[in-house]
mmCIF file of C-alpha atoms in Angstrom:
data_model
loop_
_atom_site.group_PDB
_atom_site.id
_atom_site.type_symbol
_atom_site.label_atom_id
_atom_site.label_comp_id
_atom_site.label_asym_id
_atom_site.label_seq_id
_atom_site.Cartn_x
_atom_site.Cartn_y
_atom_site.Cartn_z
ATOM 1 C CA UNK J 1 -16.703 42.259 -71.842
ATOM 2 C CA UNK J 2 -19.048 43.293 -69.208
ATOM 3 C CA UNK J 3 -21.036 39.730 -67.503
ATOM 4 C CA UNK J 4 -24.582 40.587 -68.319
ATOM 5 C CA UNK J 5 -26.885 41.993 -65.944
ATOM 6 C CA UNK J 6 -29.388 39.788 -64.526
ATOM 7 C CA UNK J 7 -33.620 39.576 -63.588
ATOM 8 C CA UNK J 8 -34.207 36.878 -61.084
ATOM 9 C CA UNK J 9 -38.239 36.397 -61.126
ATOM 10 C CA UNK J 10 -39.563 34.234 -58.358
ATOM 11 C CA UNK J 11 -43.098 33.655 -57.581
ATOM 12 C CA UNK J 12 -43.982 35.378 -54.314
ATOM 13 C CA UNK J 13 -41.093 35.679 -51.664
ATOM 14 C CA UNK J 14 -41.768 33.112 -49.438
ATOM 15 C CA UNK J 15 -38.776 30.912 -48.219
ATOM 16 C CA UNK J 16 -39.570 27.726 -50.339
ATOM 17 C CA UNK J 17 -37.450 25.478 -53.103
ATOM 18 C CA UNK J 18 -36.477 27.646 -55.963
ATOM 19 C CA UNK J 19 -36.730 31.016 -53.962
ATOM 20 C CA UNK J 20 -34.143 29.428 -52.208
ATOM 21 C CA UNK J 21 -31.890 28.883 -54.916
ATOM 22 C CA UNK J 22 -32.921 31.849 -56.927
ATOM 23 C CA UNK J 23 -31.904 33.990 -53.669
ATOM 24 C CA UNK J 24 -28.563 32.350 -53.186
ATOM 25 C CA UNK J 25 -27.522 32.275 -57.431
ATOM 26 C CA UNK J 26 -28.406 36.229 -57.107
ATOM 27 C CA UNK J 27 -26.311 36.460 -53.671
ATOM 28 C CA UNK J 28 -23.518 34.799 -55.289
ATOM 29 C CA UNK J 29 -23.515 36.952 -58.493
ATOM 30 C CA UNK J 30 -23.441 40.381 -56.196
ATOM 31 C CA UNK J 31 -20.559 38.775 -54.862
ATOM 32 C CA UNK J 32 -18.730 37.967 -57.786
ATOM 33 C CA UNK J 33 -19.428 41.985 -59.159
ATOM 34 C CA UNK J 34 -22.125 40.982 -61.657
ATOM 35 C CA UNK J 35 -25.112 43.078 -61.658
ATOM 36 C CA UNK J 36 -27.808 40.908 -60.279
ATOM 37 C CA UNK J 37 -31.515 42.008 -59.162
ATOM 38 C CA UNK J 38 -34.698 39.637 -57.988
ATOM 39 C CA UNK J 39 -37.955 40.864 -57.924
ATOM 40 C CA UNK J 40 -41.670 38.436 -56.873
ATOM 41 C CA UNK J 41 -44.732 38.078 -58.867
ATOM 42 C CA UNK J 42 -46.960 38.638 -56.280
ATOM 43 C CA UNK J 43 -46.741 38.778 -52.245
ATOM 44 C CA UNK J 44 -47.741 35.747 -49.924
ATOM 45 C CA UNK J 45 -49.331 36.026 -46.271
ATOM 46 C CA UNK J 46 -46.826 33.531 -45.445
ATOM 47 C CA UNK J 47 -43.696 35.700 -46.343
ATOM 48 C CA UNK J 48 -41.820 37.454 -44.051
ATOM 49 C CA UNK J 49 -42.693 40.776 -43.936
ATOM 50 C CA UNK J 50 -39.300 42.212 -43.758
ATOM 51 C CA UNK J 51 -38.568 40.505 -46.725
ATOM 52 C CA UNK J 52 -36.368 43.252 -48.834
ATOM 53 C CA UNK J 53 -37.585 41.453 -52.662
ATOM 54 C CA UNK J 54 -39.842 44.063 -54.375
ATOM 55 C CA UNK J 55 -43.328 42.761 -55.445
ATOM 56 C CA UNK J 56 -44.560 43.585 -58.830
ATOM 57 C CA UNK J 57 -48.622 42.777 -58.523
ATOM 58 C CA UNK J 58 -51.260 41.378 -57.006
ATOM 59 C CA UNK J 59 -51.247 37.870 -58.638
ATOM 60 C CA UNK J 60 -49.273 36.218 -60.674
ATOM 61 C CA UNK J 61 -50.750 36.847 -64.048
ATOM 62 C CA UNK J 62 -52.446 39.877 -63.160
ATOM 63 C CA UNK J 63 -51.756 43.032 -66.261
ATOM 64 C CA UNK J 64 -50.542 45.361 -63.870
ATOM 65 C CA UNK J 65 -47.859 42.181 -62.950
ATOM 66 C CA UNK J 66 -46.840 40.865 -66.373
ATOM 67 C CA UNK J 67 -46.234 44.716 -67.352
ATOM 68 C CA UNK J 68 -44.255 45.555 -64.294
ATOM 69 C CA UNK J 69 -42.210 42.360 -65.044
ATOM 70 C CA UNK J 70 -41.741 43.450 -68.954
ATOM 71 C CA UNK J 71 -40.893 46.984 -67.726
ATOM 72 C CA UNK J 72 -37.932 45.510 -65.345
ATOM 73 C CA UNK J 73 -37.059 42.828 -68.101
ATOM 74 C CA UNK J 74 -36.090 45.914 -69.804
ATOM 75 C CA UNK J 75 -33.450 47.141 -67.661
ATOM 76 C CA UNK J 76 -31.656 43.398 -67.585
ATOM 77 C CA UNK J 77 -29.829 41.993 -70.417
ATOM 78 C CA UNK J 78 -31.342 38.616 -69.485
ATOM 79 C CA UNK J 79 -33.877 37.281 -67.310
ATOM 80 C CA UNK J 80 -34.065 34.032 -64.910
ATOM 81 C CA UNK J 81 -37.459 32.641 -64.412
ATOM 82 C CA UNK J 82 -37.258 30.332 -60.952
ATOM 83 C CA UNK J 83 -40.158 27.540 -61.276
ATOM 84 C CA UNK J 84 -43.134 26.296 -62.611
ATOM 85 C CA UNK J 85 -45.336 29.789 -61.550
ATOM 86 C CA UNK J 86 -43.103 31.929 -62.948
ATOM 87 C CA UNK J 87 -42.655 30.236 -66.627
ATOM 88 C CA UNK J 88 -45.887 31.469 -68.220
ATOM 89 C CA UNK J 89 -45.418 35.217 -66.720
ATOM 90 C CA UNK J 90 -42.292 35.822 -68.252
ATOM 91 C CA UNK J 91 -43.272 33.776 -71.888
ATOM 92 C CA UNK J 92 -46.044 36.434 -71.586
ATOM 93 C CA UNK J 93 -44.589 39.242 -70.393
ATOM 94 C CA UNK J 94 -41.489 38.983 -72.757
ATOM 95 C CA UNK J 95 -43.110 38.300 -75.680
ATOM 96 C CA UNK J 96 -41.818 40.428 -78.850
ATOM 97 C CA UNK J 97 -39.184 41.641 -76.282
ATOM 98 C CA UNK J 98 -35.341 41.675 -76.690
ATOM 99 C CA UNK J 99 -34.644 40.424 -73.281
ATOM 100 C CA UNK J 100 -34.229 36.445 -73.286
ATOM 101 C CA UNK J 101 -35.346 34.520 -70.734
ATOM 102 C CA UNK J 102 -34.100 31.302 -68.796
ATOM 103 C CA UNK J 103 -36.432 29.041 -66.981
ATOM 104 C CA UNK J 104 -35.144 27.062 -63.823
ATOM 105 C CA UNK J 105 -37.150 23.824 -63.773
ATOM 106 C CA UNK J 106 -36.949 22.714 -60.267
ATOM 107 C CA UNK J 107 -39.636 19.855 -59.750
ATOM 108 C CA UNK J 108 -40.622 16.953 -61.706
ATOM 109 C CA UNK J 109 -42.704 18.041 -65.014
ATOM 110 C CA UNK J 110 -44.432 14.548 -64.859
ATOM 111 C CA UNK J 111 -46.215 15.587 -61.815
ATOM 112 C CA UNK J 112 -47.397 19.079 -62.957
ATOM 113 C CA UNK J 113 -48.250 18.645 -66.459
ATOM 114 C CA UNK J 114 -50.115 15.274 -65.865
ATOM 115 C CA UNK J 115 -52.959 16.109 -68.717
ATOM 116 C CA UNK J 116 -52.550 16.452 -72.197
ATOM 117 C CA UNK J 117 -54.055 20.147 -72.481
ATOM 118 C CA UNK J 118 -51.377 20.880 -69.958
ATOM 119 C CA UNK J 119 -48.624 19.437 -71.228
ATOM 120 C CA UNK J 120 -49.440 21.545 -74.469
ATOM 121 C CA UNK J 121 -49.543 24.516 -72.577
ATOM 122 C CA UNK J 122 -46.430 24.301 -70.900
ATOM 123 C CA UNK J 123 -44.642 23.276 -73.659
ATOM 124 C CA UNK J 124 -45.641 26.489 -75.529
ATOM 125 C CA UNK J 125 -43.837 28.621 -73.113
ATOM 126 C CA UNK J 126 -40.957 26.411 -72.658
ATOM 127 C CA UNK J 127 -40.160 26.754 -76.045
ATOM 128 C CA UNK J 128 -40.206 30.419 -76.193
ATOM 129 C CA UNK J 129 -37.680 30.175 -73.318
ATOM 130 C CA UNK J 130 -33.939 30.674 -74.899
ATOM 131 C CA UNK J 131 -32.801 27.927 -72.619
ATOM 132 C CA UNK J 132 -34.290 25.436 -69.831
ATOM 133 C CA UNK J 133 -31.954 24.499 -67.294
ATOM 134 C CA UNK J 134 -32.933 21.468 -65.679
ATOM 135 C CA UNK J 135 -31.447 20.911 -62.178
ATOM 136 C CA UNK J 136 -30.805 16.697 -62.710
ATOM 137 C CA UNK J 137 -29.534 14.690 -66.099
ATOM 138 C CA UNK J 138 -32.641 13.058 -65.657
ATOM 139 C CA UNK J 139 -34.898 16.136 -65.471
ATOM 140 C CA UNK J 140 -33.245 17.253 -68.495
ATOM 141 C CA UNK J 141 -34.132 14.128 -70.426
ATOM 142 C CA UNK J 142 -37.919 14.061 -69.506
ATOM 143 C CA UNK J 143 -38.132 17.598 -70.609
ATOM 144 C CA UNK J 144 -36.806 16.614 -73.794
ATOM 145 C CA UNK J 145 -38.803 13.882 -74.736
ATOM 146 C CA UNK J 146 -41.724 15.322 -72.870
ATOM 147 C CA UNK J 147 -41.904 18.722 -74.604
ATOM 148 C CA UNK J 148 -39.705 17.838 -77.665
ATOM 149 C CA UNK J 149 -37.107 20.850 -76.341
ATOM 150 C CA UNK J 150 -33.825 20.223 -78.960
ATOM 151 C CA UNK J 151 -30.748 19.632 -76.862
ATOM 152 C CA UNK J 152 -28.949 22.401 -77.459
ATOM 153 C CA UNK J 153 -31.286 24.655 -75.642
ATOM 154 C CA UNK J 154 -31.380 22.321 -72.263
ATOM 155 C CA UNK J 155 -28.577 22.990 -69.452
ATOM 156 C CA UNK J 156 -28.264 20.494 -66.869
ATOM 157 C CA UNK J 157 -27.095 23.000 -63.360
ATOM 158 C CA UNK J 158 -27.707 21.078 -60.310
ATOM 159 C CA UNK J 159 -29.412 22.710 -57.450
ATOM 160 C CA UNK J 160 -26.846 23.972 -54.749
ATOM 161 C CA UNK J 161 -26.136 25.682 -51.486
ATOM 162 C CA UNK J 162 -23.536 27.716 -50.055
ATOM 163 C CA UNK J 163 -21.341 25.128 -48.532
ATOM 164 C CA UNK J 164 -20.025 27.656 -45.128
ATOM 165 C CA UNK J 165 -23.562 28.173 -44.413
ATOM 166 C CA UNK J 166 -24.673 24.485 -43.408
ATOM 167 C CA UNK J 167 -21.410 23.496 -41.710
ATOM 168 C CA UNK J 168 -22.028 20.338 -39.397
ATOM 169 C CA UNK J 169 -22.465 20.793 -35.769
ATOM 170 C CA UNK J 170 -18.554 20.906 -34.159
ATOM 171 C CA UNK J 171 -19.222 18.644 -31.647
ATOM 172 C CA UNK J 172 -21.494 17.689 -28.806
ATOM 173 C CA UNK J 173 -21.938 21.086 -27.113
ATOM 174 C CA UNK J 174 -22.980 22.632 -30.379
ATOM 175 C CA UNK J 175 -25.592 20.467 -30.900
ATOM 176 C CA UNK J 176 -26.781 20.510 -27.570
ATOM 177 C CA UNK J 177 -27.064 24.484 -28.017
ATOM 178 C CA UNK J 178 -28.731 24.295 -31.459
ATOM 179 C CA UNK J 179 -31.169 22.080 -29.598
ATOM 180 C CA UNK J 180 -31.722 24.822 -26.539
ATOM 181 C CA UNK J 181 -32.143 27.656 -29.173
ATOM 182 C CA UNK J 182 -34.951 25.763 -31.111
ATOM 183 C CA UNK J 183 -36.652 24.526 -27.627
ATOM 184 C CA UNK J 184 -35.678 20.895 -28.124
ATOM 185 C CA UNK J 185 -34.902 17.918 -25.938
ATOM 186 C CA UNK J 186 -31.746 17.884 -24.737
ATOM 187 C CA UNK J 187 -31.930 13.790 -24.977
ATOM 188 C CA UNK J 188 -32.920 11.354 -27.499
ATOM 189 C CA UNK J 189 -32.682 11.338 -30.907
ATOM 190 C CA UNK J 190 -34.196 13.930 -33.026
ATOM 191 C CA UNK J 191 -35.834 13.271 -36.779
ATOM 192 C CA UNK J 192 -35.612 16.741 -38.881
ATOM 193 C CA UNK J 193 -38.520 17.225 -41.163
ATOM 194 C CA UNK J 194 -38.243 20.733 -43.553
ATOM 195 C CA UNK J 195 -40.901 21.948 -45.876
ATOM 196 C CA UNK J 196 -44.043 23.277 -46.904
ATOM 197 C CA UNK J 197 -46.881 21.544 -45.151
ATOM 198 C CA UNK J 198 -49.146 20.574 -48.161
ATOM 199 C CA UNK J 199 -50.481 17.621 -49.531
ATOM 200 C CA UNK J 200 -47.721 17.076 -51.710
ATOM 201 C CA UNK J 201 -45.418 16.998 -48.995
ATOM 202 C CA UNK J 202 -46.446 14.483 -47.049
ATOM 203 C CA UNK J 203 -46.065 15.511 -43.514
ATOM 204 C CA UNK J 204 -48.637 13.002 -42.475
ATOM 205 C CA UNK J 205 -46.326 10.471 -43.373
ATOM 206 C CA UNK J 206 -43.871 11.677 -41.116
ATOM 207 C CA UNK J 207 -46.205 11.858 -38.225
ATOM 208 C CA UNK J 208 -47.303 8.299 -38.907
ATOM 209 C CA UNK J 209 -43.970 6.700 -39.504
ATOM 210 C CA UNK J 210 -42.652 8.500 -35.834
ATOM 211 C CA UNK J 211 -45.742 7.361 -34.104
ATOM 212 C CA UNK J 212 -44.272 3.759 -34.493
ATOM 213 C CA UNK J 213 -40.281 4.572 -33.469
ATOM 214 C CA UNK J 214 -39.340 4.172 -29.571
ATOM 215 C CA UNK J 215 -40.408 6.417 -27.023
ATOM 216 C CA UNK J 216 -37.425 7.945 -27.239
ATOM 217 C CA UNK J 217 -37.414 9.511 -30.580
ATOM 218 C CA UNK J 218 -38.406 12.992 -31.055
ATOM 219 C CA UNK J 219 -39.668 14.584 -34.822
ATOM 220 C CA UNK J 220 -39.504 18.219 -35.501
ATOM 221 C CA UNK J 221 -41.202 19.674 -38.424
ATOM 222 C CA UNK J 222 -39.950 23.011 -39.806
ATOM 223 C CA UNK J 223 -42.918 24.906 -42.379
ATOM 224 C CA UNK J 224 -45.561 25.966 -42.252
ATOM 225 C CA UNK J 225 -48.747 25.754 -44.627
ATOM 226 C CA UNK J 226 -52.614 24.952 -45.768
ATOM 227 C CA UNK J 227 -52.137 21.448 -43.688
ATOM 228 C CA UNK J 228 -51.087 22.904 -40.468
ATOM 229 C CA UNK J 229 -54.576 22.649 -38.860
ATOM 230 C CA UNK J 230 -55.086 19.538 -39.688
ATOM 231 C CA UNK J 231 -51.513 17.601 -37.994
ATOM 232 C CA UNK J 232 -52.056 16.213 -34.697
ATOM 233 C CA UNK J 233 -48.746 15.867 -33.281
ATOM 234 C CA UNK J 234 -48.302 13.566 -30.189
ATOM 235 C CA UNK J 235 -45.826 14.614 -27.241
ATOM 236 C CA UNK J 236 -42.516 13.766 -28.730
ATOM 237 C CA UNK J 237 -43.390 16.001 -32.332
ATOM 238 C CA UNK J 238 -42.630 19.731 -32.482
ATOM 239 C CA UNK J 239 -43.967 21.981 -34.569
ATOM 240 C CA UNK J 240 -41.252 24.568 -34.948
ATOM 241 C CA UNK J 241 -42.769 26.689 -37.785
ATOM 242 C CA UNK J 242 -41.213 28.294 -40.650
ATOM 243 C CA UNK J 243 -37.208 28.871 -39.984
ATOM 244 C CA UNK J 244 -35.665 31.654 -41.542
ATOM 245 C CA UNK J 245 -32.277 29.820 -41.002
ATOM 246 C CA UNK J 246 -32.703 26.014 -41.062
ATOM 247 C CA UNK J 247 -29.068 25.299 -40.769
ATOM 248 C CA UNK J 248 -29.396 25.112 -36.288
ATOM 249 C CA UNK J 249 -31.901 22.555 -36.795
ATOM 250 C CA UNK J 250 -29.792 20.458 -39.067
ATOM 251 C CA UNK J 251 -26.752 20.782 -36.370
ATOM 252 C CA UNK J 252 -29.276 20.074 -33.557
ATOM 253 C CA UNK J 253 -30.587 16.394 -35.484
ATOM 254 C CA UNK J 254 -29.531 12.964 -36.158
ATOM 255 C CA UNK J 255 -31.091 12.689 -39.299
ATOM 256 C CA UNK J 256 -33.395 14.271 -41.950
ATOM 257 C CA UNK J 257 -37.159 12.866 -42.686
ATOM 258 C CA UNK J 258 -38.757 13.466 -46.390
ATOM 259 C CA UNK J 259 -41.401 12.313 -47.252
ATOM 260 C CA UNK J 260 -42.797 14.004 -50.517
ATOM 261 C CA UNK J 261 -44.828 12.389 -53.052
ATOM 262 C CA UNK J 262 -42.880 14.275 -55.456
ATOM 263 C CA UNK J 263 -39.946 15.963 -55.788
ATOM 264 C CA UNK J 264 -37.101 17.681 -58.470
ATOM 265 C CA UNK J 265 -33.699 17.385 -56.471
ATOM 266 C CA UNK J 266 -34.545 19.253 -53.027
ATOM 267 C CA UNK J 267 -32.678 21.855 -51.548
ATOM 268 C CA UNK J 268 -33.130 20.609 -47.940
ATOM 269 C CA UNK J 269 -31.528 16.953 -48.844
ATOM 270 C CA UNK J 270 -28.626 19.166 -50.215
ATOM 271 C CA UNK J 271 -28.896 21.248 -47.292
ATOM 272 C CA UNK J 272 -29.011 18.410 -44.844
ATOM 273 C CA UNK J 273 -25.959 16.754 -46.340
ATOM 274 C CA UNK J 274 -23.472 19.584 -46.157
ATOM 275 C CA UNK J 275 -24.612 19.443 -42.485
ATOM 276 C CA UNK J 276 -23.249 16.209 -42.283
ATOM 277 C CA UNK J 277 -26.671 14.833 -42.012
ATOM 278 C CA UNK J 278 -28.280 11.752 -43.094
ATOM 279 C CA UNK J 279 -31.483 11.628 -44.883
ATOM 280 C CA UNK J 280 -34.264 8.700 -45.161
ATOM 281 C CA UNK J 281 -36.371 10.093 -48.080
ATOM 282 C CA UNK J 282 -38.905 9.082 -50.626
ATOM 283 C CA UNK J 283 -37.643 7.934 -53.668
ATOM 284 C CA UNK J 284 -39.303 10.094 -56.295
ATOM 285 C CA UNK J 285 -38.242 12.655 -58.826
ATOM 286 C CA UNK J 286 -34.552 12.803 -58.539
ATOM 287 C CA UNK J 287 -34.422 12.393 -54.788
ATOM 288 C CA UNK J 288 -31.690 9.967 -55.408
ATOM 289 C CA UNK J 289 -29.167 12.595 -57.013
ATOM 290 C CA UNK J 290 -28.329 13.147 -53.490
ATOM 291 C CA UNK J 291 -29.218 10.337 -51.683
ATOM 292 C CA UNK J 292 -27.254 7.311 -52.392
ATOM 293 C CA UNK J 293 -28.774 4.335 -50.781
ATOM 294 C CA UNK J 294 -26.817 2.591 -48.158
ATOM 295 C CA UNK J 295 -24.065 5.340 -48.749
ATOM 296 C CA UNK J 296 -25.667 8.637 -47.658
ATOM 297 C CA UNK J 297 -28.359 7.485 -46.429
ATOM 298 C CA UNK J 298 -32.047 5.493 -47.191
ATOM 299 C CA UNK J 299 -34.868 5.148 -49.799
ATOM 300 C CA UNK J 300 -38.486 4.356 -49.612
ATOM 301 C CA UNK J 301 -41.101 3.861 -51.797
ATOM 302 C CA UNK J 302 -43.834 6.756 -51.337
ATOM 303 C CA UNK J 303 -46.717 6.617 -49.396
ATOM 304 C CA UNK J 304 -45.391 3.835 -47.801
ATOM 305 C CA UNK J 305 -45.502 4.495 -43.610
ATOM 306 C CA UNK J 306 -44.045 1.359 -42.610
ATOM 307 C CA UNK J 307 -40.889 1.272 -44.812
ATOM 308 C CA UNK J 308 -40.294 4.532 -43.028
ATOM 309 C CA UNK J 309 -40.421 3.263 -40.067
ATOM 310 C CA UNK J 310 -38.013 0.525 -40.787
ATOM 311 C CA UNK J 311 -35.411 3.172 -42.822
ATOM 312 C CA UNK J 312 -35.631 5.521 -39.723
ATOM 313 C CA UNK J 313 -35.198 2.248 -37.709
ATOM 314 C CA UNK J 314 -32.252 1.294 -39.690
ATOM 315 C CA UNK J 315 -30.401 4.332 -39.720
ATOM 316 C CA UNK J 316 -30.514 5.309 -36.214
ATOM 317 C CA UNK J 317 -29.422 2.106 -34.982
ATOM 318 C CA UNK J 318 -26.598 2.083 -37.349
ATOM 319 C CA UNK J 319 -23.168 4.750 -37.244
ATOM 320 C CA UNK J 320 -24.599 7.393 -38.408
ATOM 321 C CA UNK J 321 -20.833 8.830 -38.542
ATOM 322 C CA UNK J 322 -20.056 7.165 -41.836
ATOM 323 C CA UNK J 323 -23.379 8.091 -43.840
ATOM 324 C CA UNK J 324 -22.983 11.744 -42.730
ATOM 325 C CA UNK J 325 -19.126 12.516 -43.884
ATOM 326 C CA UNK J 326 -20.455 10.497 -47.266
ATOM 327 C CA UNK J 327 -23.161 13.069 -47.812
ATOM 328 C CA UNK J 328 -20.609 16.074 -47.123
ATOM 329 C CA UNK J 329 -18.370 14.581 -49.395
ATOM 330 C CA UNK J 330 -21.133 14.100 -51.953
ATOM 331 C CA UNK J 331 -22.492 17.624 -51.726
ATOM 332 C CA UNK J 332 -19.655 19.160 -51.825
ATOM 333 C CA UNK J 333 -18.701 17.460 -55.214
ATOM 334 C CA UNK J 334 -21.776 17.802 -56.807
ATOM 335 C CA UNK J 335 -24.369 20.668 -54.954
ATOM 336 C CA UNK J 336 -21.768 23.622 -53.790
ATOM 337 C CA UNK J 337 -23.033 26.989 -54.697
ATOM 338 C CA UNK J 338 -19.263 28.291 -56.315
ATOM 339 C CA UNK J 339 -18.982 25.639 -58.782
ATOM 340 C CA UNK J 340 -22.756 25.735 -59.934
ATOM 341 C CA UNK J 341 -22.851 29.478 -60.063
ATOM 342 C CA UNK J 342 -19.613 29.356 -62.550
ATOM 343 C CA UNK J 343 -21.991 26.719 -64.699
ATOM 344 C CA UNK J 344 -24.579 29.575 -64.575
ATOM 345 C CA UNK J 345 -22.542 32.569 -65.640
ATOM 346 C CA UNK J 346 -21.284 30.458 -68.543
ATOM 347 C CA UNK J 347 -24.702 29.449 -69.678
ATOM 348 C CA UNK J 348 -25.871 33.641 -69.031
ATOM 349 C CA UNK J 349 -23.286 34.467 -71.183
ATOM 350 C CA UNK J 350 -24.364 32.688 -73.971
ATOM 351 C CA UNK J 351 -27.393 33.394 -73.897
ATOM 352 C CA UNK J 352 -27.065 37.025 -74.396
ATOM 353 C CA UNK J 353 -24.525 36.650 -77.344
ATOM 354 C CA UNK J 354 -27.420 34.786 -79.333
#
């Protein structure tokens, strides 16, 4: 029997969390022969333009957007909706239609259904989902309880990455030209930082916590977004932008900075660690599927500047060597993009013999 051809429905086509892994699961399934298309909500002023993802509507719940989406539903056998955004467009959309739909829940659901009338709401479309996959254990248990979703309609599939695309740096001289090609110092240490720069991000934090390292420490943040006006880096921060490929800065650091106030499991911890990279993160939402304290790398509490400072402290003092082979090992066991994309064909599969 034929694998079942797939909708991938992201929000807008920026390059952010669950784009990210929406892009690579549909990559993966082209690769594998399954018919696989992805199509955005809406566009974004932030995406790039030569972005080849077609754009159903203006907004995100706009008519002319929810029919589009209901009118390419039509042509899948089943539909994957990537993220909070796109959960109530395709409960919409699909309703009374025979295309299923699976949602991806990528961040915490304690953060963004925080009031009752919310939590209501979302839990109306989640149960018109045929199945939630949740990308932790944990996730899948506070959706559960949370929304009351029986067990046999939650999936736990982790969040992953292509493992030959964020190969660590071979040596020295690679790192030294990942540095060049991004415009960084040669010397020093360098602190990654890669994300969206909003409020629930945090990047303030990072600026704060490097303002107290040595002189010698340099920070590069990587995004871009509504809080870039407002960051006043010092000499040794650089503002690099939004990367189309992140994997040269992870080759060109010595460690990744995040510093979110909430999180699912995040794509650039996963990221960072098949890079052979360190992380000192915030632990919130499931930050600590992936970062295993004192193995692969350090927690924090959030909002807490100082006890960033000492993690970042810590961990570039320390042999760094160790803590980055651990985190390769541990991504590769539990985050690699072939295994997880088998877990996802399975789960398609069933879905469409319902």
């Amino acid at each position: 029997m034929a694998e079942p051809r797939v909708l991938h429905v992201i929000t807008d086509p920026r390059a952010r969390g669950a784009q990210r892994l929406a892009r690579d699961l549909h990559a993966e399934l082209v690769r594998r022969g399954q018919q696989s298309e992805l199509t955005a909500l809406h566009p974004h002023p932030d995406a790039d333009p030569g972005d080849p993802a077609p754009v159903l509507g203006p907004s995100r719940h706009h008519p002319r957007t929810l029919w589009a989406l209901r009118r390419a539903a039509a042509r899948a056998d089943v539909v994957v909706a990537h993220g909070s955004s796109t959960l109530q467009a395709c409960a919409v959309a699909l309703l009374g239609s025979r295309t299923p739909f699976v949602y991806v829940n990528i961040g915490d659901p304690r953060h963004w259904t925080a009031s009752a009338a919310r939590r209501l709401r979302v839990g109306a479309f989640l149960h018109r989902a045929a199945a939630v996959a949740a990308i932790s254990p944990h996730a899948a248990e506070v959706l559960r309880e949370r929304f009351r979703l029986p067990a046999r309609r939650l999936r736990t599939l982790p969040n992953a990455r292509a493992a030959d695309r964020f190969r660590p740096a071979a040596g020295p001289a690679e790192k030294a030209a990942a540095r060049a090609g991004l415009g960084l110092p040669a010397e020093g240490p360098l602190v990654a930082w890669i994300g969206a720069l909003s409020p629930e991000k945090r990047p303030d934090l990072a600026l704060a916590a490097h303002a107290r390292l040595p002189e010698d420490v340099q920070l590069a943040l990587a995004g871009e977004g509504p809080l870039r006006a407002e960051l006043a880096p010092g000499p040794r921060t650089h503002l690099l932008g939004p990367l189309a490929d992140p994997a040269p800065l992870y080759r060109a650091a010595d460690l990744l900075l995040l510093t979110s106030d909430s999180e699912g499991v995040p794509g650039v911890l996963i990221e960072a660690a098949l890079a052979g990279l360190p992380a000192v993160a915030t632990d919130v939402g499931w930050v600590s599927d992936v970062v295993r304290p004192g193995e692969t790398g350090l927690l924090t509490p959030p909002d807490d500047p100082a006890a960033l400072t000492e993690a970042l402290r810590t961990l570039l003092a320390a042999d760094r060597t160790g803590y980055g082979a651990a985190a390769r090992a541990h991504a590769l066991a539990h985050f690699e993009l072939d295994v997880v994309a088998t877990g996802w064909q399975q789960l398609l599969r069933e879905v469409t013999r319902r």
